[in-house]
Tab-separated table of C-alpha atoms and ligand atoms in Angstrom:
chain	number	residue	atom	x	y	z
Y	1	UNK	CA	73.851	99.048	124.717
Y	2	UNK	CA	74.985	95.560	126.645
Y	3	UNK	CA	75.522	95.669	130.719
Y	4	UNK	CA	77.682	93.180	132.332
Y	5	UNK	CA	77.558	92.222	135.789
Y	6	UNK	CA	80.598	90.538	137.739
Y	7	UNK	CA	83.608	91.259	138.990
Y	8	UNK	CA	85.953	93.238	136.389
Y	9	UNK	CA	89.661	93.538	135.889
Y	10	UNK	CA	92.144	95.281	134.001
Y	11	UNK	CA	95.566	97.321	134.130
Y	12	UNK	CA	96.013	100.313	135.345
Y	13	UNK	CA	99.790	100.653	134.618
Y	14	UNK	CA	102.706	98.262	135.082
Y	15	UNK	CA	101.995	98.329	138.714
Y	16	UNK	CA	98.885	98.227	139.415
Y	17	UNK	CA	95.488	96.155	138.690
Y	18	UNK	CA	92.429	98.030	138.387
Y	19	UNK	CA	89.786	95.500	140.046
Y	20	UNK	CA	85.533	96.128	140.224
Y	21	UNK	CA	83.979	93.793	142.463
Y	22	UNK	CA	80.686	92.809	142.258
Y	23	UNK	CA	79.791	95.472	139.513
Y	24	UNK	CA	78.228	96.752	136.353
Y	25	UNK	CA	79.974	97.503	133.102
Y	26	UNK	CA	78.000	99.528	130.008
Y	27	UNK	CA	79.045	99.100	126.754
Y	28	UNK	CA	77.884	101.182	124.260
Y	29	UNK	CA	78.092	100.746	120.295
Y	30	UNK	CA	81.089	98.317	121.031
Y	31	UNK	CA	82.869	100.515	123.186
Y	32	UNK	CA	82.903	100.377	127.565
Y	33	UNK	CA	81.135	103.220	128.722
Y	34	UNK	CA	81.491	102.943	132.554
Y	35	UNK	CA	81.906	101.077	134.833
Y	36	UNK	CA	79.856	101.873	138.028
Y	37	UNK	CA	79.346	99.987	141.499
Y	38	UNK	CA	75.369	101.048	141.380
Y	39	UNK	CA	73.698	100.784	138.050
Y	40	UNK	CA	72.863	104.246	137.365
Y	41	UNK	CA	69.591	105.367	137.176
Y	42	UNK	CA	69.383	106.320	133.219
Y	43	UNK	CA	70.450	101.852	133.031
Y	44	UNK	CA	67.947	100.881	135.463
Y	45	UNK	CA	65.122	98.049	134.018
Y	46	UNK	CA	67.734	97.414	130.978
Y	47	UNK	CA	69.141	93.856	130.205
Y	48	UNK	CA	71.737	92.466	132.306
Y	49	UNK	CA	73.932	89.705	131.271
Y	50	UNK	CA	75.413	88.536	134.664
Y	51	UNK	CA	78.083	86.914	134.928
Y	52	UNK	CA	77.875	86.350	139.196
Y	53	UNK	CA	81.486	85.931	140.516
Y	54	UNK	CA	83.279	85.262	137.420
Y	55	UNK	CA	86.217	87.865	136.352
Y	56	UNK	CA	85.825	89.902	132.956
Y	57	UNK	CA	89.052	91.408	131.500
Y	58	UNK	CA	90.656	92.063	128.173
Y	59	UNK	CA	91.525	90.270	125.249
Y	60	UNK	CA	95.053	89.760	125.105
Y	61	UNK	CA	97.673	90.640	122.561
Y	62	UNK	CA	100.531	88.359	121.061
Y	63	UNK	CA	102.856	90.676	120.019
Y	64	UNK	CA	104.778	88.043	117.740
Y	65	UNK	CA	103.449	84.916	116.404
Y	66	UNK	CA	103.949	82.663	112.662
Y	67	UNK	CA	100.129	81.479	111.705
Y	68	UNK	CA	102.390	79.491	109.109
Y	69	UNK	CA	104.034	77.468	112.084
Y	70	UNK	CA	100.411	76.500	113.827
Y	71	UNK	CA	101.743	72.814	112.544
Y	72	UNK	CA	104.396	72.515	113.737
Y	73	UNK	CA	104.028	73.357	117.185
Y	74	UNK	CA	106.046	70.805	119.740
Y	75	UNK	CA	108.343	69.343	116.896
Y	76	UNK	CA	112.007	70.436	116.798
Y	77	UNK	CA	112.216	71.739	120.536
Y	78	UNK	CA	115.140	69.921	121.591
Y	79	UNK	CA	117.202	72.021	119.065
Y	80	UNK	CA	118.596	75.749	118.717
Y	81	UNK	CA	117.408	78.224	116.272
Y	82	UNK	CA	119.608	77.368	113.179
Y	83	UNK	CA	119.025	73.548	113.326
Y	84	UNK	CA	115.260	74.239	113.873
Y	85	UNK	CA	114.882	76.560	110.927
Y	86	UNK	CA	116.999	74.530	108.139
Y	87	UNK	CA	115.262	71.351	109.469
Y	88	UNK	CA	112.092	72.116	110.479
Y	89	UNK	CA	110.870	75.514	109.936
Y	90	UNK	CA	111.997	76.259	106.854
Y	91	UNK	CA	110.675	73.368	104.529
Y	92	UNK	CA	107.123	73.418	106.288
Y	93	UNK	CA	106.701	77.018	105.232
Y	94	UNK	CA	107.714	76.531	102.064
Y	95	UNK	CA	104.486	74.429	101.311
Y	96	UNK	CA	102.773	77.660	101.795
Y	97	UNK	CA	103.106	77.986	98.032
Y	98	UNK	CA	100.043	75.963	97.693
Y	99	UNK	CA	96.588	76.859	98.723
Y	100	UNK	CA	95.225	73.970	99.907
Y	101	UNK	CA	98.116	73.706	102.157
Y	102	UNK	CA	97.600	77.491	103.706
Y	103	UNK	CA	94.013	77.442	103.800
Y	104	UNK	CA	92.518	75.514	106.400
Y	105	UNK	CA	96.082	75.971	108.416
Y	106	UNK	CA	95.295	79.752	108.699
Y	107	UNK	CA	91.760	79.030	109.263
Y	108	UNK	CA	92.893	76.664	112.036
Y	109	UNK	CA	95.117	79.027	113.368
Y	110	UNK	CA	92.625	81.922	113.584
Y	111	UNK	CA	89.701	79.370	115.275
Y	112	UNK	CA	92.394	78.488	118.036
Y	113	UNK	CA	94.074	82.212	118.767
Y	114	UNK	CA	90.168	83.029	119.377
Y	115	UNK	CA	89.533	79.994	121.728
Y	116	UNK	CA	92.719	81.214	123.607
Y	117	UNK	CA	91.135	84.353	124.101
Y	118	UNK	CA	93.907	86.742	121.988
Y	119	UNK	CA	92.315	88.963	119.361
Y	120	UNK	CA	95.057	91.319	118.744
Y	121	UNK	CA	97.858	89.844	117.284
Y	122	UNK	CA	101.178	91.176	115.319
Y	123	UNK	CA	101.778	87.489	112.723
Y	124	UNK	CA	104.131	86.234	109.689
Y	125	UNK	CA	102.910	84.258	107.289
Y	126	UNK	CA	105.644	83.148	104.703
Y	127	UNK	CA	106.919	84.622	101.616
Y	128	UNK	CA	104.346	83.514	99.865
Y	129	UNK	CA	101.429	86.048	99.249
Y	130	UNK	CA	98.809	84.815	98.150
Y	131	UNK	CA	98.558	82.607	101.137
Y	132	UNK	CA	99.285	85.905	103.105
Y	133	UNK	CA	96.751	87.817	101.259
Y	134	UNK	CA	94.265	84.838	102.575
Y	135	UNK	CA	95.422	85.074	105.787
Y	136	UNK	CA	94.707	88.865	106.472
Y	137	UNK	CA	92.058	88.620	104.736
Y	138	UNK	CA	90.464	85.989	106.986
Y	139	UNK	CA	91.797	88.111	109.969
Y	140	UNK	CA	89.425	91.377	108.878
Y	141	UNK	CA	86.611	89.226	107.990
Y	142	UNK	CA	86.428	88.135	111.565
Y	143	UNK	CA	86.860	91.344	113.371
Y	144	UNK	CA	90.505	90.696	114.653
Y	145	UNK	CA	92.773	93.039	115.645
Y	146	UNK	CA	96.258	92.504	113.310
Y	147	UNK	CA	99.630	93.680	111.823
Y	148	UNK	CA	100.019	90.637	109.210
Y	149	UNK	CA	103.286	90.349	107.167
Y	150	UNK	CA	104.012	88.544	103.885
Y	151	UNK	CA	107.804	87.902	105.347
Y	152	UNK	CA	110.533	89.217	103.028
Y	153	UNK	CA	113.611	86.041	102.424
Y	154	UNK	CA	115.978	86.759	99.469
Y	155	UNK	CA	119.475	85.065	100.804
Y	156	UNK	CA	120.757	82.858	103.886
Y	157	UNK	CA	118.096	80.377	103.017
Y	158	UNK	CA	117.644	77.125	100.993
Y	159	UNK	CA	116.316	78.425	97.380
Y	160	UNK	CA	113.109	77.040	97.795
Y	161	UNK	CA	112.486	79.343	100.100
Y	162	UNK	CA	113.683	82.467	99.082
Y	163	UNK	CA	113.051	85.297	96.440
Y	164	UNK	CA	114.726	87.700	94.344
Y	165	UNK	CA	114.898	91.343	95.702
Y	166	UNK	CA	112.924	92.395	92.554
Y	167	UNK	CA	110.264	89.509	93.287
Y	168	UNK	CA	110.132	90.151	97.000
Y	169	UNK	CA	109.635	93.578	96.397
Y	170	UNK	CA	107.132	93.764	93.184
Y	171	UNK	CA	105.324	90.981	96.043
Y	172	UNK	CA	105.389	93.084	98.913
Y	173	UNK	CA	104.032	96.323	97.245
Y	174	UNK	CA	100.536	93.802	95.725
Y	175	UNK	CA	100.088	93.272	99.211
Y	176	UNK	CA	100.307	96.598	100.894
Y	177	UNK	CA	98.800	98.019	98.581
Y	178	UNK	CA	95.703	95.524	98.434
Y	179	UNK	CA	95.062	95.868	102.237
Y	180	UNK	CA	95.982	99.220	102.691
Y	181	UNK	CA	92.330	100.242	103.456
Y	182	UNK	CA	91.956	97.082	105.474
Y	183	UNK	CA	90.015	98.543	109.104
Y	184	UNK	CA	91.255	96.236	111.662
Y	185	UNK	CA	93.705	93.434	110.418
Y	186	UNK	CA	96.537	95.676	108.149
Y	187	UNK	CA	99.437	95.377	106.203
Y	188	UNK	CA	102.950	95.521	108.286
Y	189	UNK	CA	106.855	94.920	106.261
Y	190	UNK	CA	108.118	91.643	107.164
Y	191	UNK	CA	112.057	91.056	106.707
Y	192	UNK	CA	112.031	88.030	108.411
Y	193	UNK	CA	115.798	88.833	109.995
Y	194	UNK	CA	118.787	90.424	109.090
Y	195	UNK	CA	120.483	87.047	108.140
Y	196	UNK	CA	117.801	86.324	105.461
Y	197	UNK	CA	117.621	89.801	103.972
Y	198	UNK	CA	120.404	91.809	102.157
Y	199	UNK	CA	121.340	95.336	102.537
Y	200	UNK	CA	119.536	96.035	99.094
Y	201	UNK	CA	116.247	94.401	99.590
Y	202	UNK	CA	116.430	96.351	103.175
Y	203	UNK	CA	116.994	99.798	101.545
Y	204	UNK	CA	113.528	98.515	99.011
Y	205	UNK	CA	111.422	97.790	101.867
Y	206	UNK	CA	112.399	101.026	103.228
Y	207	UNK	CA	110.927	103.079	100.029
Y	208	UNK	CA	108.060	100.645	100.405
Y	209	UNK	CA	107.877	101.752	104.306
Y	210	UNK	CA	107.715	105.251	103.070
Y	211	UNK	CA	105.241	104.940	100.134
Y	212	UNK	CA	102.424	102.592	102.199
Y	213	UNK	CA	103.079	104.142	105.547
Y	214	UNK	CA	103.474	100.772	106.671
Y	215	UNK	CA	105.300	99.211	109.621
Y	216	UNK	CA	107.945	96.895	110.619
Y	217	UNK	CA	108.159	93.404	112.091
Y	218	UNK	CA	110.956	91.336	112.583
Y	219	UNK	CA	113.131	89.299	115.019
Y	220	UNK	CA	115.955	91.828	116.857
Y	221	UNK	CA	119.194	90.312	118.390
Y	222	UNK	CA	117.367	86.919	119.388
Y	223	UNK	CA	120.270	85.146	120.186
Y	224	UNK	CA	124.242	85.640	120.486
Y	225	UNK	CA	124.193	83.534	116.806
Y	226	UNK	CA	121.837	85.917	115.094
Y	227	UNK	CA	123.404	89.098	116.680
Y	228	UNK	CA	126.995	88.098	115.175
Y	229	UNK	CA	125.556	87.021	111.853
Y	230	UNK	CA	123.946	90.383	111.229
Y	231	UNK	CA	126.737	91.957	111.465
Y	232	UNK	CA	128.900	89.288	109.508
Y	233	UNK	CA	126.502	90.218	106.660
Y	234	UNK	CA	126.219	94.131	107.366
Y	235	UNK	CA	129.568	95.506	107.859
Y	236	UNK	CA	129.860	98.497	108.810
Y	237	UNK	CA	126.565	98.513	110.686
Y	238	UNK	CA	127.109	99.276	114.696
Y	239	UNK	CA	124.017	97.060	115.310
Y	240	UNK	CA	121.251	94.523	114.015
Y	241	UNK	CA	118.777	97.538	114.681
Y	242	UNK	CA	120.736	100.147	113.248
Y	243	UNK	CA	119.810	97.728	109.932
Y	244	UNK	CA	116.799	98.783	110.010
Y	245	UNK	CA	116.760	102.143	110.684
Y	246	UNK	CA	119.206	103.097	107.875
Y	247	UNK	CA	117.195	101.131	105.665
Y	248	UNK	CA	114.308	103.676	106.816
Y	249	UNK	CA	112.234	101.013	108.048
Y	250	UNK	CA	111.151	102.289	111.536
Y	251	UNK	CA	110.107	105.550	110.354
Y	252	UNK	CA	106.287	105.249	109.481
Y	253	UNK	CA	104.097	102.767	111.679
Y	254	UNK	CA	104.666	100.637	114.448
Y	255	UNK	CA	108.450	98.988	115.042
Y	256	UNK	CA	107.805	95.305	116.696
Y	257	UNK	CA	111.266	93.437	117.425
Y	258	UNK	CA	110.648	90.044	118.753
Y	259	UNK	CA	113.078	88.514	121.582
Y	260	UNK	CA	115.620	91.641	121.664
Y	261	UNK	CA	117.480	89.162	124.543
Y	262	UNK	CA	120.969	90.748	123.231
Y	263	UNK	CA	120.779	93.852	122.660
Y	264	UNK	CA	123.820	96.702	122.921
Y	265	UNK	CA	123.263	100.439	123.858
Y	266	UNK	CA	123.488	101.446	120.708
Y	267	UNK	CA	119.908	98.455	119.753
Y	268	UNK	CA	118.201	100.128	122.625
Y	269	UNK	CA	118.801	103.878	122.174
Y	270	UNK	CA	117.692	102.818	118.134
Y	271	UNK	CA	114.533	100.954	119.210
Y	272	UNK	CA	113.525	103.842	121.640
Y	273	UNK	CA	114.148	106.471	119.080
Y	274	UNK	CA	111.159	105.035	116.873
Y	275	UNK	CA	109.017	104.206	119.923
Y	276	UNK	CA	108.885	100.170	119.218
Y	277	UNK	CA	108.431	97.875	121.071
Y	278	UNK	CA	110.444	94.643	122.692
Y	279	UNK	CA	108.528	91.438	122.529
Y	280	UNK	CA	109.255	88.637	125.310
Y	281	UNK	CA	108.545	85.514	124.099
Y	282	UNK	CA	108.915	83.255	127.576
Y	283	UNK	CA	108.621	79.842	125.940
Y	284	UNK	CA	110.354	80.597	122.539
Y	285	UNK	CA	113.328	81.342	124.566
Y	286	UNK	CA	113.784	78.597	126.327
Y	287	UNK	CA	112.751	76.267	124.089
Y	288	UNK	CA	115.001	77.244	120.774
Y	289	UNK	CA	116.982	80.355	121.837
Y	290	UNK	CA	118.712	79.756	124.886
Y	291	UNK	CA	118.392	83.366	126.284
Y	292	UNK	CA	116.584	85.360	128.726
Y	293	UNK	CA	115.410	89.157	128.144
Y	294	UNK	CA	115.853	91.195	130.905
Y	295	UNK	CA	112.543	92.343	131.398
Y	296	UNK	CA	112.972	94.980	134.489
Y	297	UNK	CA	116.672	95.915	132.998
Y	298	UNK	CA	115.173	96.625	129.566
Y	299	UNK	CA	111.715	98.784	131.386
Y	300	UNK	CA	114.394	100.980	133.290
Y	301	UNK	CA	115.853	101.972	130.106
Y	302	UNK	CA	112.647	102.911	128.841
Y	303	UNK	CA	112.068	99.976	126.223
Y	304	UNK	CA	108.312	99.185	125.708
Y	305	UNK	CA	108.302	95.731	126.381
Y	306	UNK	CA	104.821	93.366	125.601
Y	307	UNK	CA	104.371	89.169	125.396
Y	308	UNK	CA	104.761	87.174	122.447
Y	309	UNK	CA	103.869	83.102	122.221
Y	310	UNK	CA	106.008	83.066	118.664
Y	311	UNK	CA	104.520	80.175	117.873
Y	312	UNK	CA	106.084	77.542	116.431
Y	313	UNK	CA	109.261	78.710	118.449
Y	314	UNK	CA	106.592	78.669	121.361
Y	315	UNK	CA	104.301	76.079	121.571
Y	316	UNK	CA	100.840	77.433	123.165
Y	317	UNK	CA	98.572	79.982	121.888
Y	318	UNK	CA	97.861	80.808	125.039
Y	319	UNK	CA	99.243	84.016	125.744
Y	320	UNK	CA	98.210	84.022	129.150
Y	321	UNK	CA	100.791	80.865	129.953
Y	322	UNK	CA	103.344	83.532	128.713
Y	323	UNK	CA	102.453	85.835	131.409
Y	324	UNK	CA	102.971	82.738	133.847
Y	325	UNK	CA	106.320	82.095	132.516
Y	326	UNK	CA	107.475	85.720	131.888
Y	327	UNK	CA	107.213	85.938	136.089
Y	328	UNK	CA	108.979	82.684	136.492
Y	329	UNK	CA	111.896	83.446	134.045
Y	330	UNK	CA	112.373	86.384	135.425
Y	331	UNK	CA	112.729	85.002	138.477
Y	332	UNK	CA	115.938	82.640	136.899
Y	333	UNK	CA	117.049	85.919	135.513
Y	334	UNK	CA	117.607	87.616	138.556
Y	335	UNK	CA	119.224	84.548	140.123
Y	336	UNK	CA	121.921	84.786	137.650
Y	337	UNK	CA	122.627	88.111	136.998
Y	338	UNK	CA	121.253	89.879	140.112
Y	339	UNK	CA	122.008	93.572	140.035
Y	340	UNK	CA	119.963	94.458	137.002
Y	341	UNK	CA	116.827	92.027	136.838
Y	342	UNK	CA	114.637	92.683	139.710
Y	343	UNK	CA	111.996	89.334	139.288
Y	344	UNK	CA	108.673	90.850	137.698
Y	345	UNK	CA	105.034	90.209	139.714
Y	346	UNK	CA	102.102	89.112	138.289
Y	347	UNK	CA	100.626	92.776	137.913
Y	348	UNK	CA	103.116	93.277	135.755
Y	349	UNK	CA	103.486	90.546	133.477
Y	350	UNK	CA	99.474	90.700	133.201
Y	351	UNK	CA	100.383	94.099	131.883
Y	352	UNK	CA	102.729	93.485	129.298
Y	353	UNK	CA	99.907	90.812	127.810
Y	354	UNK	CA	97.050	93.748	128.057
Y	355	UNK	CA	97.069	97.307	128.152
Y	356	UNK	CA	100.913	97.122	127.186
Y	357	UNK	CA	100.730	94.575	124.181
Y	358	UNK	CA	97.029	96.256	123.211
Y	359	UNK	CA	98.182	99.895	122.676
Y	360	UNK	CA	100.034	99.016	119.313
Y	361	UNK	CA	96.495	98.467	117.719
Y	362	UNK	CA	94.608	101.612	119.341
Y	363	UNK	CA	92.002	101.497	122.476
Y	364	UNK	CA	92.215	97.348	122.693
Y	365	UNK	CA	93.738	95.783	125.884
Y	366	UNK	CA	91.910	97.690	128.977
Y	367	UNK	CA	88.048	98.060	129.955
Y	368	UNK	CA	88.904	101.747	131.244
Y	369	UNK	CA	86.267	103.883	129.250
Y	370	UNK	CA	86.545	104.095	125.347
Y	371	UNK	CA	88.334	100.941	124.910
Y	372	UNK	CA	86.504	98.550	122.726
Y	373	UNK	CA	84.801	95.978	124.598
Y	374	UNK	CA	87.239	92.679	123.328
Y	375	UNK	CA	86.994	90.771	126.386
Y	376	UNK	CA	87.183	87.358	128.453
Y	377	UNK	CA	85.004	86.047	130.843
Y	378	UNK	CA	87.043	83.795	133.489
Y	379	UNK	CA	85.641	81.036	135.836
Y	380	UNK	CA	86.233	77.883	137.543
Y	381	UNK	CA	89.952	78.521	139.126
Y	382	UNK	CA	87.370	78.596	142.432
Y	383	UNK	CA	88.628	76.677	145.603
Y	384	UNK	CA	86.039	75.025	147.869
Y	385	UNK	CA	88.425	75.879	150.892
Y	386	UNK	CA	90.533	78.859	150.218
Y	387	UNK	CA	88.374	81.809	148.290
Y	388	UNK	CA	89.699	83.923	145.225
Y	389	UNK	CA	89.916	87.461	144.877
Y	390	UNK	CA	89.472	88.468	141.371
Y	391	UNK	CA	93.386	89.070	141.447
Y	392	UNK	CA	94.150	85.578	142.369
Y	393	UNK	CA	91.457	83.948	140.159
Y	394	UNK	CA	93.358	85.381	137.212
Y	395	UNK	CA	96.372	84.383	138.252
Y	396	UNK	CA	95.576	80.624	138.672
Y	397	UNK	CA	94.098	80.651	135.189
Y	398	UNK	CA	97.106	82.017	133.656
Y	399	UNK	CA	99.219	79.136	135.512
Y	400	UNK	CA	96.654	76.281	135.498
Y	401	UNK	CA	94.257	77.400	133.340
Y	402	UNK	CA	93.108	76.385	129.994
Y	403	UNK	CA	90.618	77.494	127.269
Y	404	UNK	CA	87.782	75.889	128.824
Y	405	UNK	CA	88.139	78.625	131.553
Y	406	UNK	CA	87.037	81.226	129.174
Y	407	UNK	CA	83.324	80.974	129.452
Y	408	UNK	CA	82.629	83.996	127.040
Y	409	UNK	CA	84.381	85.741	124.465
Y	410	UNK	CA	83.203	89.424	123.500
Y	411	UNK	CA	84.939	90.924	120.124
Y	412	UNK	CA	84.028	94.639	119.084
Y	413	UNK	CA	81.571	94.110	122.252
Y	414	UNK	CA	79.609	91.124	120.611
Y	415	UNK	CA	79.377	88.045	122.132
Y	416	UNK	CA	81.709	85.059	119.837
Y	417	UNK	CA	81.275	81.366	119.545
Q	1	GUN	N1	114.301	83.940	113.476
Q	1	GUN	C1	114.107	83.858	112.158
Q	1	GUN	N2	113.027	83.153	111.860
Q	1	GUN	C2	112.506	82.777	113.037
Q	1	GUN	C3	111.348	82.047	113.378
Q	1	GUN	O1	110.590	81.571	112.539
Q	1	GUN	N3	111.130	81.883	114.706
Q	1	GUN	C4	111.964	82.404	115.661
Q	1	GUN	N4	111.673	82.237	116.931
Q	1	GUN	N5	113.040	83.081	115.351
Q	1	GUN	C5	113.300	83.271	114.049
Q	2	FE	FE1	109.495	84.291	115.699
């Protein structure tokens, strides 16, 4: 049993923040209890952490970030997606074929995704798996909350990154099949995108799918570039996610489809068939994409929409800086294409970080009771002359804050280094 005292805050929906001032919060076995205005009488002489005026609220949840591009994060951002891959991106991950390349990388990586206060996290490693195998492996030691993929490359590539469909496959299976048990941190299929994957290797993963029960990741009409190469390599395909779903791919786990900026009727009514989700990845898309998703356009069609730092296309772990930019893009949205993209409010964007991002791992991303306790505790955003509601404290940490504003980190309701 661990009680909390201080002001709490979480999502109630889209809309609305759920806010406790000046209150108590049980935990129990790892999981949040209550939370109650008066300690109750049955708590009453127990322990008390408090935590005075500070703000406790969820973990967050990156919905799409590459551990195997921690390095390379700021390098390459004056360029567009192809250029970045072929010159940047692509021969960094290939040194992921040795071990004491991917080693202290991932371990970096996980260290500084738990300083920025995110321990829920969809990732792609490379092709390579043993360095993937570390990498999830790392990721359950820990206690994190993870889909990690061994990402599947077989053409559209330079050969020194890529694989034969029999190799990616044969490579793919090892590692489902070695995590498949894994409690916290599992196994999701990884096609990078459809210009790196034939039709064949597709139509594989999809047995694989099938056989593992295991989930899909991938990037989903990113940009115009991607959108028109998909279907230069898949003809006779309506759509890039119609890929996918032929291949049987979004049939057995969670469906995650980073950026989905150009989608056509035909990508949405596919994605919301299987349920999956849309990830918005603010700083991604401006800095190698060039495209904006329409957040508000996409939620009144029903898409389930979350945050994504896709880092190295992004460059901050932070995911709460994406919630800060997801408002102010969709602010430049709406200025250019008016009628559909009502600008989003911090509630909101706060949301798709959270509760929204959190439900593709189970009760992570809200304090409401029965969610596991994998939370922040916020302070110093105070102002001598104007006081903060909770609200607003948030808020000026996700725009000014950094990671020395997280004063305590509870995973699995235990208190983290
Ligand atoms: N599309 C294919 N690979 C990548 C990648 O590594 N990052 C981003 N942002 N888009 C991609
Ligand atoms: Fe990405």
């Amino acid at each position: 049993m661990n009680i909390f005292h201080g002001n709490i805050l979480f999502s109630k929906n889209s809309r609305e923040l759920a806010v406790y001032e000046d209150s108590y919060l049980v935990a129990d076995h790892g999981k949040v209890e209550g939370i109650y205005a008066v300690l109750p009488e049955q708590y009453q002489g127990a322990e008390i952490t408090d935590y005075g005026s500070d703000v406790i609220i969820p973990a967050f949840s990156d919905l799409h970030v590459h551990a195997s591009q921690y390095v390379e994060r700021g390098l390459g951002m004056d360029m567009l997606l192809s250029d970045w891959l072929n010159q940047y991106t692509f021969p960094q991950e290939s040194r992921f074929a040795d071990m004491n390349y991917a080693r202290p990388i991932y371990d970096a990586f996980i260290d500084d995704m738990i300083r920025h206060g995110t321990f829920h996290a969809c990732i792609f490693a490379t092709i390579h798996r043993e360095a993937s195998s570390y990498l999830i492996r790392r990721m359950e030691e820990r206690g994190l909350y993870g889909f990690v993929g061994k990402v599947n490359m077989n053409t559209g590539a330079p050969d020194y990154l890529r694989e034969t469909v029999e190799e990616s496959l044969l490579e793919t299976e090892r590692f489902l099949d070695e995590f498949k048990d894994n409690k916290t941190a599992k196994p999701i299929i990884t096609p990078r995108f459809a210009p790196t994957c034939s039709e064949d290797l597709m139509k594989g993963l999809g047995t694989l799918s099938k056989k593992y029960h295991a989930g899909l990741q991938t990037h989903l009409v990113e940009s115009r570039w991607e959108a028109e190469e998909a279907m230069r390599r898949f003809p006779g395909y309506q759509c890039d996610t119609e890929i996918y779903e032929r291949a049987g791919l979004m049939d057995n786990g969670p469906v995650v489809g980073a950026h989905f900026i150009f989608p056509s009727e035909a990508d949405i009514r596919i994605l919301n068939r299987h349920g999956g989700f849309a990830v918005h990845c603010p700083d991604a898309t401006t800095n190698i994409i060039a495209g904006i998703m329409g957040v508000s356009a996409l939620q009144s069609q029903d898409v389930r929409v979350s945050l994504g730092t896709d880092v190295g296309g992004g460059h901050s772990l932070g995911l709460y800086t994406q919630i800060a930019r997801s408002v102010q893009l969709s602010k430049l949205k709406w200025f250019y294409e008016p009628e559909q993209n009502k600008p989003i409010a911090f509630p909101h964007a706060f949301y798709l970080a959270t509760k929204a991002g959190g439900s593709v791992f189970g009760n992570v991303g809200s304090l409401e009771k029965g969610y596991v306790f994998n939370a922040l505790v916020i302070d110093g955003m105070a102002d001598e002359n104007i006081p903060l509601t909770p609200a607003q404290t948030v808020e000026r940490f996700c725009y000014i804050g950094t990671t020395d504003n997280i004063k305590a980190r509870y995973l699995n309701g235990r208190l983290i280094g």
